[in-house]
């Protein structure tokens, strides 16, 4: 069980919205969402885009009554319209800090270009998004969190949110992955001499990235960094694809990433960074947005 966080720590999340549909995974998604809201000490709003019928209301109330957190503040809203537009507007109007959505782990080629509702919302909403691919009826402890350590303006915020989540969920380890583009080596390996030079440059790049990341961590509140084992991992490869592959191999329980900087159709035709992860989710994914 996660320990209550120090009350002096700035609260990063106050309100959570779970957009739900009446699917076979409804119950486990709601149970998982209520657990997350409980650990983050947030108000939870359940939103269904569709008509409110007695049958639907009875089903959702039955599920909510089965949650183990009776003190949790839960509101149930019903709105009609286009799901993408309604949920996007609700996040803005209700001052939502975190949107939780159920998502498919794998997209086929058609879904990659058209985009599921969950992935469209990930690119459009004004808040952070948590995509759940493996919700559970009974709690599965979060043990290992992987977070993007990319050299970018929003990375310190993503790392802070990763530690915040980890401290509240009781995670024991955080791995900060620095993805380094191979072109930064600036050496064409042709013989033993050039190979040795390339390896020296790689080592320097690793040291540079590790120093940058350690500096970010050192400036975080001690409340959220204590009792968590921190590891740094430099990877040379395609951004987005590399960290997703690492999170899968490392069997991470949660992957934390910066929000995508671009959201046009061209970013899906010519994928970058997070688009690789969205098309083939390695684990539950938290996308941090201001």
PDB file of C-alpha atoms in Angstrom:
ATOM      1  CA  UNK A   1       0.000   0.000   0.000  1.00  0.00           C
ATOM      2  CA  UNK A   2       1.175   3.517  -0.760  1.00  0.00           C
ATOM      3  CA  UNK A   3       1.883   5.760   2.190  1.00  0.00           C
ATOM      4  CA  UNK A   4       0.047   9.116   2.496  1.00  0.00           C
ATOM      5  CA  UNK A   5       2.120  11.834   0.899  1.00  0.00           C
ATOM      6  CA  UNK A   6       3.454  14.717   2.975  1.00  0.00           C
ATOM      7  CA  UNK A   7       0.793  17.413   3.189  1.00  0.00           C
ATOM      8  CA  UNK A   8       3.405  20.102   2.504  1.00  0.00           C
ATOM      9  CA  UNK A   9       3.885  18.746  -1.006  1.00  0.00           C
ATOM     10  CA  UNK A  10       2.181  20.639  -3.809  1.00  0.00           C
ATOM     11  CA  UNK A  11      -0.834  18.657  -5.017  1.00  0.00           C
ATOM     12  CA  UNK A  12      -0.410  17.924  -8.721  1.00  0.00           C
ATOM     13  CA  UNK A  13      -3.878  16.440  -9.282  1.00  0.00           C
ATOM     14  CA  UNK A  14      -7.229  17.449  -7.800  1.00  0.00           C
ATOM     15  CA  UNK A  15      -9.819  16.190 -10.254  1.00  0.00           C
ATOM     16  CA  UNK A  16      -9.954  13.087 -12.451  1.00  0.00           C
ATOM     17  CA  UNK A  17     -12.348  12.369 -15.302  1.00  0.00           C
ATOM     18  CA  UNK A  18     -12.962   8.837 -16.540  1.00  0.00           C
ATOM     19  CA  UNK A  19     -14.758   8.709 -19.877  1.00  0.00           C
ATOM     20  CA  UNK A  20     -16.563   5.393 -19.983  1.00  0.00           C
ATOM     21  CA  UNK A  21     -18.538   3.313 -22.445  1.00  0.00           C
ATOM     22  CA  UNK A  22     -20.702   0.294 -21.665  1.00  0.00           C
ATOM     23  CA  UNK A  23     -18.158  -2.257 -22.819  1.00  0.00           C
ATOM     24  CA  UNK A  24     -17.066  -5.623 -21.365  1.00  0.00           C
ATOM     25  CA  UNK A  25     -14.170  -3.848 -19.608  1.00  0.00           C
ATOM     26  CA  UNK A  26     -16.376  -1.220 -17.929  1.00  0.00           C
ATOM     27  CA  UNK A  27     -16.231  -2.733 -14.444  1.00  0.00           C
ATOM     28  CA  UNK A  28     -12.460  -3.230 -14.258  1.00  0.00           C
ATOM     29  CA  UNK A  29     -11.823   0.229 -15.720  1.00  0.00           C
ATOM     30  CA  UNK A  30     -14.045   1.889 -13.121  1.00  0.00           C
ATOM     31  CA  UNK A  31     -12.538  -0.118 -10.269  1.00  0.00           C
ATOM     32  CA  UNK A  32      -9.057   0.820 -11.471  1.00  0.00           C
ATOM     33  CA  UNK A  33     -10.033   4.499 -11.838  1.00  0.00           C
ATOM     34  CA  UNK A  34     -11.456   4.630  -8.321  1.00  0.00           C
ATOM     35  CA  UNK A  35      -8.252   3.130  -6.917  1.00  0.00           C
ATOM     36  CA  UNK A  36      -6.143   5.732  -8.728  1.00  0.00           C
ATOM     37  CA  UNK A  37      -8.411   8.559  -7.519  1.00  0.00           C
ATOM     38  CA  UNK A  38      -8.125   7.193  -3.991  1.00  0.00           C
ATOM     39  CA  UNK A  39      -4.324   7.023  -4.005  1.00  0.00           C
ATOM     40  CA  UNK A  40      -4.040  10.476  -5.607  1.00  0.00           C
ATOM     41  CA  UNK A  41      -6.680  11.836  -3.195  1.00  0.00           C
ATOM     42  CA  UNK A  42      -8.731  13.281  -6.070  1.00  0.00           C
ATOM     43  CA  UNK A  43     -12.366  13.834  -6.866  1.00  0.00           C
ATOM     44  CA  UNK A  44     -13.523  11.387  -9.558  1.00  0.00           C
ATOM     45  CA  UNK A  45     -16.013  12.239 -12.276  1.00  0.00           C
ATOM     46  CA  UNK A  46     -17.443   9.435 -14.411  1.00  0.00           C
ATOM     47  CA  UNK A  47     -18.678  10.685 -17.775  1.00  0.00           C
ATOM     48  CA  UNK A  48     -20.705   8.689 -20.296  1.00  0.00           C
ATOM     49  CA  UNK A  49     -21.372  10.189 -23.706  1.00  0.00           C
ATOM     50  CA  UNK A  50     -24.814   8.804 -24.483  1.00  0.00           C
ATOM     51  CA  UNK A  51     -28.351   8.614 -23.169  1.00  0.00           C
ATOM     52  CA  UNK A  52     -29.033   8.049 -19.503  1.00  0.00           C
ATOM     53  CA  UNK A  53     -31.369   5.063 -19.248  1.00  0.00           C
ATOM     54  CA  UNK A  54     -32.586   3.272 -16.094  1.00  0.00           C
ATOM     55  CA  UNK A  55     -30.685   0.146 -17.173  1.00  0.00           C
ATOM     56  CA  UNK A  56     -27.414   2.018 -17.666  1.00  0.00           C
ATOM     57  CA  UNK A  57     -27.797   3.938 -14.428  1.00  0.00           C
ATOM     58  CA  UNK A  58     -28.480   0.730 -12.506  1.00  0.00           C
ATOM     59  CA  UNK A  59     -25.402  -0.944 -13.987  1.00  0.00           C
ATOM     60  CA  UNK A  60     -23.051   1.946 -13.224  1.00  0.00           C
ATOM     61  CA  UNK A  61     -24.411   2.370  -9.687  1.00  0.00           C
ATOM     62  CA  UNK A  62     -23.927  -1.342  -9.033  1.00  0.00           C
ATOM     63  CA  UNK A  63     -20.296  -1.140 -10.126  1.00  0.00           C
ATOM     64  CA  UNK A  64     -19.618   1.991  -8.076  1.00  0.00           C
ATOM     65  CA  UNK A  65     -21.148   0.334  -5.013  1.00  0.00           C
ATOM     66  CA  UNK A  66     -18.543  -2.443  -5.334  1.00  0.00           C
ATOM     67  CA  UNK A  67     -15.582  -0.094  -4.975  1.00  0.00           C
ATOM     68  CA  UNK A  68     -13.604  -0.384  -1.750  1.00  0.00           C
ATOM     69  CA  UNK A  69     -13.184   3.358  -1.203  1.00  0.00           C
ATOM     70  CA  UNK A  70     -16.461   4.564   0.287  1.00  0.00           C
ATOM     71  CA  UNK A  71     -14.998   7.958   1.230  1.00  0.00           C
ATOM     72  CA  UNK A  72     -14.147   8.783  -2.394  1.00  0.00           C
ATOM     73  CA  UNK A  73     -16.060  11.678  -3.963  1.00  0.00           C
ATOM     74  CA  UNK A  74     -17.646  10.368  -7.203  1.00  0.00           C
ATOM     75  CA  UNK A  75     -19.949  12.222  -9.608  1.00  0.00           C
ATOM     76  CA  UNK A  76     -21.645  10.559 -12.587  1.00  0.00           C
ATOM     77  CA  UNK A  77     -22.383  12.728 -15.623  1.00  0.00           C
ATOM     78  CA  UNK A  78     -24.318  11.955 -18.794  1.00  0.00           C
ATOM     79  CA  UNK A  79     -23.916  14.004 -21.965  1.00  0.00           C
ATOM     80  CA  UNK A  80     -24.958  13.406 -25.559  1.00  0.00           C
ATOM     81  CA  UNK A  81     -22.993  14.287 -28.664  1.00  0.00           C
ATOM     82  CA  UNK A  82     -19.719  13.430 -30.340  1.00  0.00           C
ATOM     83  CA  UNK A  83     -17.555  11.609 -27.730  1.00  0.00           C
ATOM     84  CA  UNK A  84     -14.348  13.320 -28.770  1.00  0.00           C
ATOM     85  CA  UNK A  85     -15.862  16.812 -28.642  1.00  0.00           C
ATOM     86  CA  UNK A  86     -17.890  16.235 -25.472  1.00  0.00           C
ATOM     87  CA  UNK A  87     -14.978  14.829 -23.453  1.00  0.00           C
ATOM     88  CA  UNK A  88     -12.570  17.505 -24.694  1.00  0.00           C
ATOM     89  CA  UNK A  89     -15.010  20.250 -23.634  1.00  0.00           C
ATOM     90  CA  UNK A  90     -15.749  18.544 -20.306  1.00  0.00           C
ATOM     91  CA  UNK A  91     -12.040  18.460 -19.424  1.00  0.00           C
ATOM     92  CA  UNK A  92     -11.874  22.206 -20.010  1.00  0.00           C
ATOM     93  CA  UNK A  93     -15.167  23.176 -18.357  1.00  0.00           C
ATOM     94  CA  UNK A  94     -14.644  20.984 -15.270  1.00  0.00           C
ATOM     95  CA  UNK A  95     -10.972  21.966 -14.782  1.00  0.00           C
ATOM     96  CA  UNK A  96      -9.881  18.346 -15.048  1.00  0.00           C
ATOM     97  CA  UNK A  97      -6.253  17.574 -14.188  1.00  0.00           C
ATOM     98  CA  UNK A  98      -6.190  13.963 -15.373  1.00  0.00           C
ATOM     99  CA  UNK A  99      -8.281  12.172 -17.979  1.00  0.00           C
ATOM    100  CA  UNK A 100      -8.377   8.375 -17.681  1.00  0.00           C
ATOM    101  CA  UNK A 101      -9.314   6.298 -20.702  1.00  0.00           C
ATOM    102  CA  UNK A 102      -9.358   2.608 -21.537  1.00  0.00           C
ATOM    103  CA  UNK A 103      -7.271   1.898 -24.632  1.00  0.00           C
ATOM    104  CA  UNK A 104      -6.380  -0.939 -26.973  1.00  0.00           C
ATOM    105  CA  UNK A 105      -2.815  -2.129 -26.624  1.00  0.00           C
ATOM    106  CA  UNK A 106      -2.277  -2.582 -30.351  1.00  0.00           C
ATOM    107  CA  UNK A 107      -3.551  -0.645 -33.351  1.00  0.00           C
ATOM    108  CA  UNK A 108      -3.847  -2.092 -36.815  1.00  0.00           C
ATOM    109  CA  UNK A 109      -2.686  -0.053 -39.801  1.00  0.00           C
ATOM    110  CA  UNK A 110      -6.101   1.544 -40.389  1.00  0.00           C
ATOM    111  CA  UNK A 111      -6.473   2.558 -36.730  1.00  0.00           C
ATOM    112  CA  UNK A 112      -2.978   4.055 -36.755  1.00  0.00           C
ATOM    113  CA  UNK A 113      -3.890   6.570 -39.452  1.00  0.00           C
ATOM    114  CA  UNK A 114      -7.501   7.232 -38.430  1.00  0.00           C
ATOM    115  CA  UNK A 115      -6.889   7.045 -34.693  1.00  0.00           C
ATOM    116  CA  UNK A 116      -9.123   5.635 -31.972  1.00  0.00           C
ATOM    117  CA  UNK A 117     -11.125   8.016 -29.772  1.00  0.00           C
ATOM    118  CA  UNK A 118      -8.660   7.505 -26.925  1.00  0.00           C
ATOM    119  CA  UNK A 119      -5.686   8.454 -29.059  1.00  0.00           C
ATOM    120  CA  UNK A 120      -7.480  11.439 -30.589  1.00  0.00           C
ATOM    121  CA  UNK A 121      -8.316  12.704 -27.119  1.00  0.00           C
ATOM    122  CA  UNK A 122      -4.705  12.197 -26.059  1.00  0.00           C
ATOM    123  CA  UNK A 123      -3.684  14.721 -28.701  1.00  0.00           C
ATOM    124  CA  UNK A 124      -6.497  17.239 -28.096  1.00  0.00           C
ATOM    125  CA  UNK A 125      -7.338  17.612 -24.392  1.00  0.00           C
ATOM    126  CA  UNK A 126      -5.796  20.321 -22.227  1.00  0.00           C
ATOM    127  CA  UNK A 127      -4.871  18.007 -19.318  1.00  0.00           C
ATOM    128  CA  UNK A 128      -2.726  14.974 -18.614  1.00  0.00           C
ATOM    129  CA  UNK A 129      -4.006  11.620 -19.873  1.00  0.00           C
ATOM    130  CA  UNK A 130      -3.682   8.124 -18.432  1.00  0.00           C
ATOM    131  CA  UNK A 131      -4.310   5.295 -20.903  1.00  0.00           C
ATOM    132  CA  UNK A 132      -5.149   1.977 -19.251  1.00  0.00           C
ATOM    133  CA  UNK A 133      -4.451  -1.204 -21.188  1.00  0.00           C
ATOM    134  CA  UNK A 134      -4.367  -3.657 -18.298  1.00  0.00           C
ATOM    135  CA  UNK A 135      -6.921  -2.631 -15.654  1.00  0.00           C
ATOM    136  CA  UNK A 136      -7.579  -5.167 -12.915  1.00  0.00           C
ATOM    137  CA  UNK A 137     -10.538  -5.935 -10.686  1.00  0.00           C
ATOM    138  CA  UNK A 138      -8.187  -6.456  -7.755  1.00  0.00           C
ATOM    139  CA  UNK A 139      -5.229  -4.186  -7.254  1.00  0.00           C
ATOM    140  CA  UNK A 140      -1.946  -5.109  -8.915  1.00  0.00           C
ATOM    141  CA  UNK A 141       0.818  -3.128  -7.162  1.00  0.00           C
ATOM    142  CA  UNK A 142       2.758  -0.651  -9.283  1.00  0.00           C
ATOM    143  CA  UNK A 143       6.407  -1.564  -8.779  1.00  0.00           C
ATOM    144  CA  UNK A 144       8.379  -0.104 -11.689  1.00  0.00           C
ATOM    145  CA  UNK A 145       7.836   3.226 -13.470  1.00  0.00           C
ATOM    146  CA  UNK A 146       9.724   4.226 -16.623  1.00  0.00           C
ATOM    147  CA  UNK A 147       9.833   7.919 -17.537  1.00  0.00           C
ATOM    148  CA  UNK A 148      11.135   9.810 -20.524  1.00  0.00           C
ATOM    149  CA  UNK A 149      14.384  11.691 -19.822  1.00  0.00           C
ATOM    150  CA  UNK A 150      14.557  13.398 -23.204  1.00  0.00           C
ATOM    151  CA  UNK A 151      16.390  16.728 -23.314  1.00  0.00           C
ATOM    152  CA  UNK A 152      13.252  18.849 -23.759  1.00  0.00           C
ATOM    153  CA  UNK A 153      11.594  21.785 -21.913  1.00  0.00           C
ATOM    154  CA  UNK A 154       8.765  19.679 -20.414  1.00  0.00           C
ATOM    155  CA  UNK A 155      10.911  16.751 -19.294  1.00  0.00           C
ATOM    156  CA  UNK A 156      11.495  18.016 -15.704  1.00  0.00           C
ATOM    157  CA  UNK A 157       7.714  18.222 -15.296  1.00  0.00           C
ATOM    158  CA  UNK A 158       7.237  14.687 -16.637  1.00  0.00           C
ATOM    159  CA  UNK A 159       9.892  13.362 -14.252  1.00  0.00           C
ATOM    160  CA  UNK A 160       8.277  15.168 -11.307  1.00  0.00           C
ATOM    161  CA  UNK A 161       4.878  13.642 -12.151  1.00  0.00           C
ATOM    162  CA  UNK A 162       6.507  10.203 -12.454  1.00  0.00           C
ATOM    163  CA  UNK A 163       7.912  10.508  -8.927  1.00  0.00           C
ATOM    164  CA  UNK A 164       4.620  11.899  -7.629  1.00  0.00           C
ATOM    165  CA  UNK A 165       2.693   8.924  -9.039  1.00  0.00           C
ATOM    166  CA  UNK A 166       5.340   6.501  -7.808  1.00  0.00           C
ATOM    167  CA  UNK A 167       5.337   7.836  -4.256  1.00  0.00           C
ATOM    168  CA  UNK A 168       1.550   7.639  -4.013  1.00  0.00           C
ATOM    169  CA  UNK A 169       1.195   4.243  -5.687  1.00  0.00           C
ATOM    170  CA  UNK A 170       4.065   2.724  -3.735  1.00  0.00           C
ATOM    171  CA  UNK A 171       6.380   2.056  -6.685  1.00  0.00           C
ATOM    172  CA  UNK A 172       9.832   0.891  -5.664  1.00  0.00           C
ATOM    173  CA  UNK A 173      11.811   1.843  -8.764  1.00  0.00           C
ATOM    174  CA  UNK A 174      11.929   4.568 -11.391  1.00  0.00           C
ATOM    175  CA  UNK A 175      14.025   4.264 -14.527  1.00  0.00           C
ATOM    176  CA  UNK A 176      14.697   7.503 -16.405  1.00  0.00           C
ATOM    177  CA  UNK A 177      15.406   6.716 -20.038  1.00  0.00           C
ATOM    178  CA  UNK A 178      17.481   9.150 -22.055  1.00  0.00           C
ATOM    179  CA  UNK A 179      16.960   8.517 -25.772  1.00  0.00           C
ATOM    180  CA  UNK A 180      19.980   9.670 -27.760  1.00  0.00           C
ATOM    181  CA  UNK A 181      19.790   9.955 -31.527  1.00  0.00           C
ATOM    182  CA  UNK A 182      22.524   7.905 -33.291  1.00  0.00           C
ATOM    183  CA  UNK A 183      23.333  10.925 -35.487  1.00  0.00           C
ATOM    184  CA  UNK A 184      24.762  12.671 -32.412  1.00  0.00           C
ATOM    185  CA  UNK A 185      27.768  10.346 -32.573  1.00  0.00           C
ATOM    186  CA  UNK A 186      29.008  12.032 -35.805  1.00  0.00           C
ATOM    187  CA  UNK A 187      31.287   9.093 -36.612  1.00  0.00           C
ATOM    188  CA  UNK A 188      31.015   6.539 -39.413  1.00  0.00           C
ATOM    189  CA  UNK A 189      32.325   3.197 -38.163  1.00  0.00           C
ATOM    190  CA  UNK A 190      34.639   1.767 -40.812  1.00  0.00           C
ATOM    191  CA  UNK A 191      37.440   0.153 -38.816  1.00  0.00           C
ATOM    192  CA  UNK A 192      38.670  -0.510 -35.271  1.00  0.00           C
ATOM    193  CA  UNK A 193      39.909   3.066 -34.864  1.00  0.00           C
ATOM    194  CA  UNK A 194      36.584   4.660 -35.830  1.00  0.00           C
ATOM    195  CA  UNK A 195      34.730   2.111 -33.685  1.00  0.00           C
ATOM    196  CA  UNK A 196      36.845   3.082 -30.666  1.00  0.00           C
ATOM    197  CA  UNK A 197      36.159   6.765 -31.357  1.00  0.00           C
ATOM    198  CA  UNK A 198      32.417   6.128 -31.640  1.00  0.00           C
ATOM    199  CA  UNK A 199      32.414   4.268 -28.316  1.00  0.00           C
ATOM    200  CA  UNK A 200      34.245   7.135 -26.604  1.00  0.00           C
ATOM    201  CA  UNK A 201      31.668   9.618 -27.929  1.00  0.00           C
ATOM    202  CA  UNK A 202      28.834   7.351 -26.776  1.00  0.00           C
ATOM    203  CA  UNK A 203      30.318   7.230 -23.292  1.00  0.00           C
ATOM    204  CA  UNK A 204      30.586  11.023 -23.191  1.00  0.00           C
ATOM    205  CA  UNK A 205      26.993  11.392 -24.347  1.00  0.00           C
ATOM    206  CA  UNK A 206      25.828   8.943 -21.673  1.00  0.00           C
ATOM    207  CA  UNK A 207      27.707  10.886 -19.005  1.00  0.00           C
ATOM    208  CA  UNK A 208      26.227  14.180 -20.249  1.00  0.00           C
ATOM    209  CA  UNK A 209      22.679  12.825 -20.200  1.00  0.00           C
ATOM    210  CA  UNK A 210      23.044  11.151 -16.810  1.00  0.00           C
ATOM    211  CA  UNK A 211      24.384  14.382 -15.286  1.00  0.00           C
ATOM    212  CA  UNK A 212      21.474  16.378 -16.731  1.00  0.00           C
ATOM    213  CA  UNK A 213      18.891  13.913 -15.420  1.00  0.00           C
ATOM    214  CA  UNK A 214      20.484  13.631 -11.972  1.00  0.00           C
ATOM    215  CA  UNK A 215      20.355  17.410 -11.713  1.00  0.00           C
ATOM    216  CA  UNK A 216      16.607  17.352 -12.437  1.00  0.00           C
ATOM    217  CA  UNK A 217      16.017  14.702  -9.766  1.00  0.00           C
ATOM    218  CA  UNK A 218      18.112  16.559  -7.192  1.00  0.00           C
ATOM    219  CA  UNK A 219      15.806  19.580  -7.499  1.00  0.00           C
ATOM    220  CA  UNK A 220      12.624  17.600  -6.809  1.00  0.00           C
ATOM    221  CA  UNK A 221      10.926  17.609  -3.369  1.00  0.00           C
ATOM    222  CA  UNK A 222      12.485  14.985  -1.114  1.00  0.00           C
ATOM    223  CA  UNK A 223       8.944  13.879  -0.165  1.00  0.00           C
ATOM    224  CA  UNK A 224       8.510  12.141  -3.509  1.00  0.00           C
ATOM    225  CA  UNK A 225      12.043  10.908  -4.179  1.00  0.00           C
ATOM    226  CA  UNK A 226      12.816   9.196  -0.885  1.00  0.00           C
ATOM    227  CA  UNK A 227      12.557   5.411  -0.667  1.00  0.00           C
ATOM    228  CA  UNK A 228      12.529   5.076  -4.476  1.00  0.00           C
ATOM    229  CA  UNK A 229      15.389   3.385  -6.306  1.00  0.00           C
ATOM    230  CA  UNK A 230      16.371   5.584  -9.264  1.00  0.00           C
ATOM    231  CA  UNK A 231      18.119   4.224 -12.337  1.00  0.00           C
ATOM    232  CA  UNK A 232      19.178   6.045 -15.498  1.00  0.00           C
ATOM    233  CA  UNK A 233      19.333   4.295 -18.860  1.00  0.00           C
ATOM    234  CA  UNK A 234      20.791   5.796 -22.025  1.00  0.00           C
ATOM    235  CA  UNK A 235      19.500   4.323 -25.276  1.00  0.00           C
ATOM    236  CA  UNK A 236      20.746   5.088 -28.778  1.00  0.00           C
ATOM    237  CA  UNK A 237      17.876   4.774 -31.235  1.00  0.00           C
ATOM    238  CA  UNK A 238      14.664   6.197 -32.641  1.00  0.00           C
ATOM    239  CA  UNK A 239      12.878   8.356 -30.106  1.00  0.00           C
ATOM    240  CA  UNK A 240       9.562   7.000 -28.901  1.00  0.00           C
ATOM    241  CA  UNK A 241      10.152   3.551 -30.328  1.00  0.00           C
ATOM    242  CA  UNK A 242      13.221   2.956 -28.148  1.00  0.00           C
ATOM    243  CA  UNK A 243      11.649   3.888 -24.813  1.00  0.00           C
ATOM    244  CA  UNK A 244       8.478   1.949 -25.637  1.00  0.00           C
ATOM    245  CA  UNK A 245      10.539  -1.142 -26.388  1.00  0.00           C
ATOM    246  CA  UNK A 246      12.549  -0.660 -23.187  1.00  0.00           C
ATOM    247  CA  UNK A 247       9.390  -0.295 -21.070  1.00  0.00           C
ATOM    248  CA  UNK A 248       8.069  -3.543 -22.531  1.00  0.00           C
ATOM    249  CA  UNK A 249      11.308  -5.478 -21.991  1.00  0.00           C
ATOM    250  CA  UNK A 250      11.690  -4.094 -18.457  1.00  0.00           C
ATOM    251  CA  UNK A 251       8.076  -5.083 -17.682  1.00  0.00           C
ATOM    252  CA  UNK A 252       7.281  -1.573 -16.457  1.00  0.00           C
ATOM    253  CA  UNK A 253       3.912  -1.067 -14.784  1.00  0.00           C
ATOM    254  CA  UNK A 254       3.653   2.550 -15.972  1.00  0.00           C
ATOM    255  CA  UNK A 255       5.338   4.605 -18.694  1.00  0.00           C
ATOM    256  CA  UNK A 256       5.393   8.394 -18.282  1.00  0.00           C
ATOM    257  CA  UNK A 257       5.963  10.677 -21.277  1.00  0.00           C
ATOM    258  CA  UNK A 258       5.843  14.349 -22.204  1.00  0.00           C
ATOM    259  CA  UNK A 259       2.757  15.398 -24.147  1.00  0.00           C
ATOM    260  CA  UNK A 260       3.319  15.496 -27.928  1.00  0.00           C
ATOM    261  CA  UNK A 261       4.382  18.899 -29.223  1.00  0.00           C
ATOM    262  CA  UNK A 262       2.663  18.456 -32.593  1.00  0.00           C
ATOM    263  CA  UNK A 263      -0.761  17.023 -33.334  1.00  0.00           C
ATOM    264  CA  UNK A 264      -1.325  17.347 -37.080  1.00  0.00           C
ATOM    265  CA  UNK A 265      -2.142  14.530 -39.488  1.00  0.00           C
ATOM    266  CA  UNK A 266       1.434  14.739 -40.750  1.00  0.00           C
ATOM    267  CA  UNK A 267       2.683  13.535 -37.370  1.00  0.00           C
ATOM    268  CA  UNK A 268       0.717  10.328 -37.902  1.00  0.00           C
ATOM    269  CA  UNK A 269       1.824   9.903 -41.506  1.00  0.00           C
ATOM    270  CA  UNK A 270       5.429  10.560 -40.479  1.00  0.00           C
ATOM    271  CA  UNK A 271       5.424   9.275 -36.895  1.00  0.00           C
ATOM    272  CA  UNK A 272       7.526  10.898 -34.204  1.00  0.00           C
ATOM    273  CA  UNK A 273       8.264  10.228 -30.538  1.00  0.00           C
ATOM    274  CA  UNK A 274       4.990   9.348 -28.815  1.00  0.00           C
ATOM    275  CA  UNK A 275       3.148   8.190 -31.951  1.00  0.00           C
ATOM    276  CA  UNK A 276       5.139   4.950 -31.940  1.00  0.00           C
ATOM    277  CA  UNK A 277       4.034   4.283 -28.377  1.00  0.00           C
ATOM    278  CA  UNK A 278       0.377   5.160 -29.039  1.00  0.00           C
ATOM    279  CA  UNK A 279       0.217   2.636 -31.866  1.00  0.00           C
ATOM    280  CA  UNK A 280       1.651  -0.190 -29.756  1.00  0.00           C
ATOM    281  CA  UNK A 281       1.266   0.547 -26.044  1.00  0.00           C
ATOM    282  CA  UNK A 282       3.836  -1.404 -23.994  1.00  0.00           C
ATOM    283  CA  UNK A 283       2.055  -0.765 -20.676  1.00  0.00           C
ATOM    284  CA  UNK A 284      -0.236   1.794 -19.034  1.00  0.00           C
ATOM    285  CA  UNK A 285       0.790   5.217 -20.296  1.00  0.00           C
ATOM    286  CA  UNK A 286       0.681   8.585 -18.512  1.00  0.00           C
ATOM    287  CA  UNK A 287       1.069  11.555 -20.844  1.00  0.00           C
ATOM    288  CA  UNK A 288       1.890  14.675 -18.838  1.00  0.00           C
ATOM    289  CA  UNK A 289       0.583  18.029 -19.977  1.00  0.00           C
ATOM    290  CA  UNK A 290       0.611  21.405 -18.213  1.00  0.00           C
TER     291      UNK A 290
END
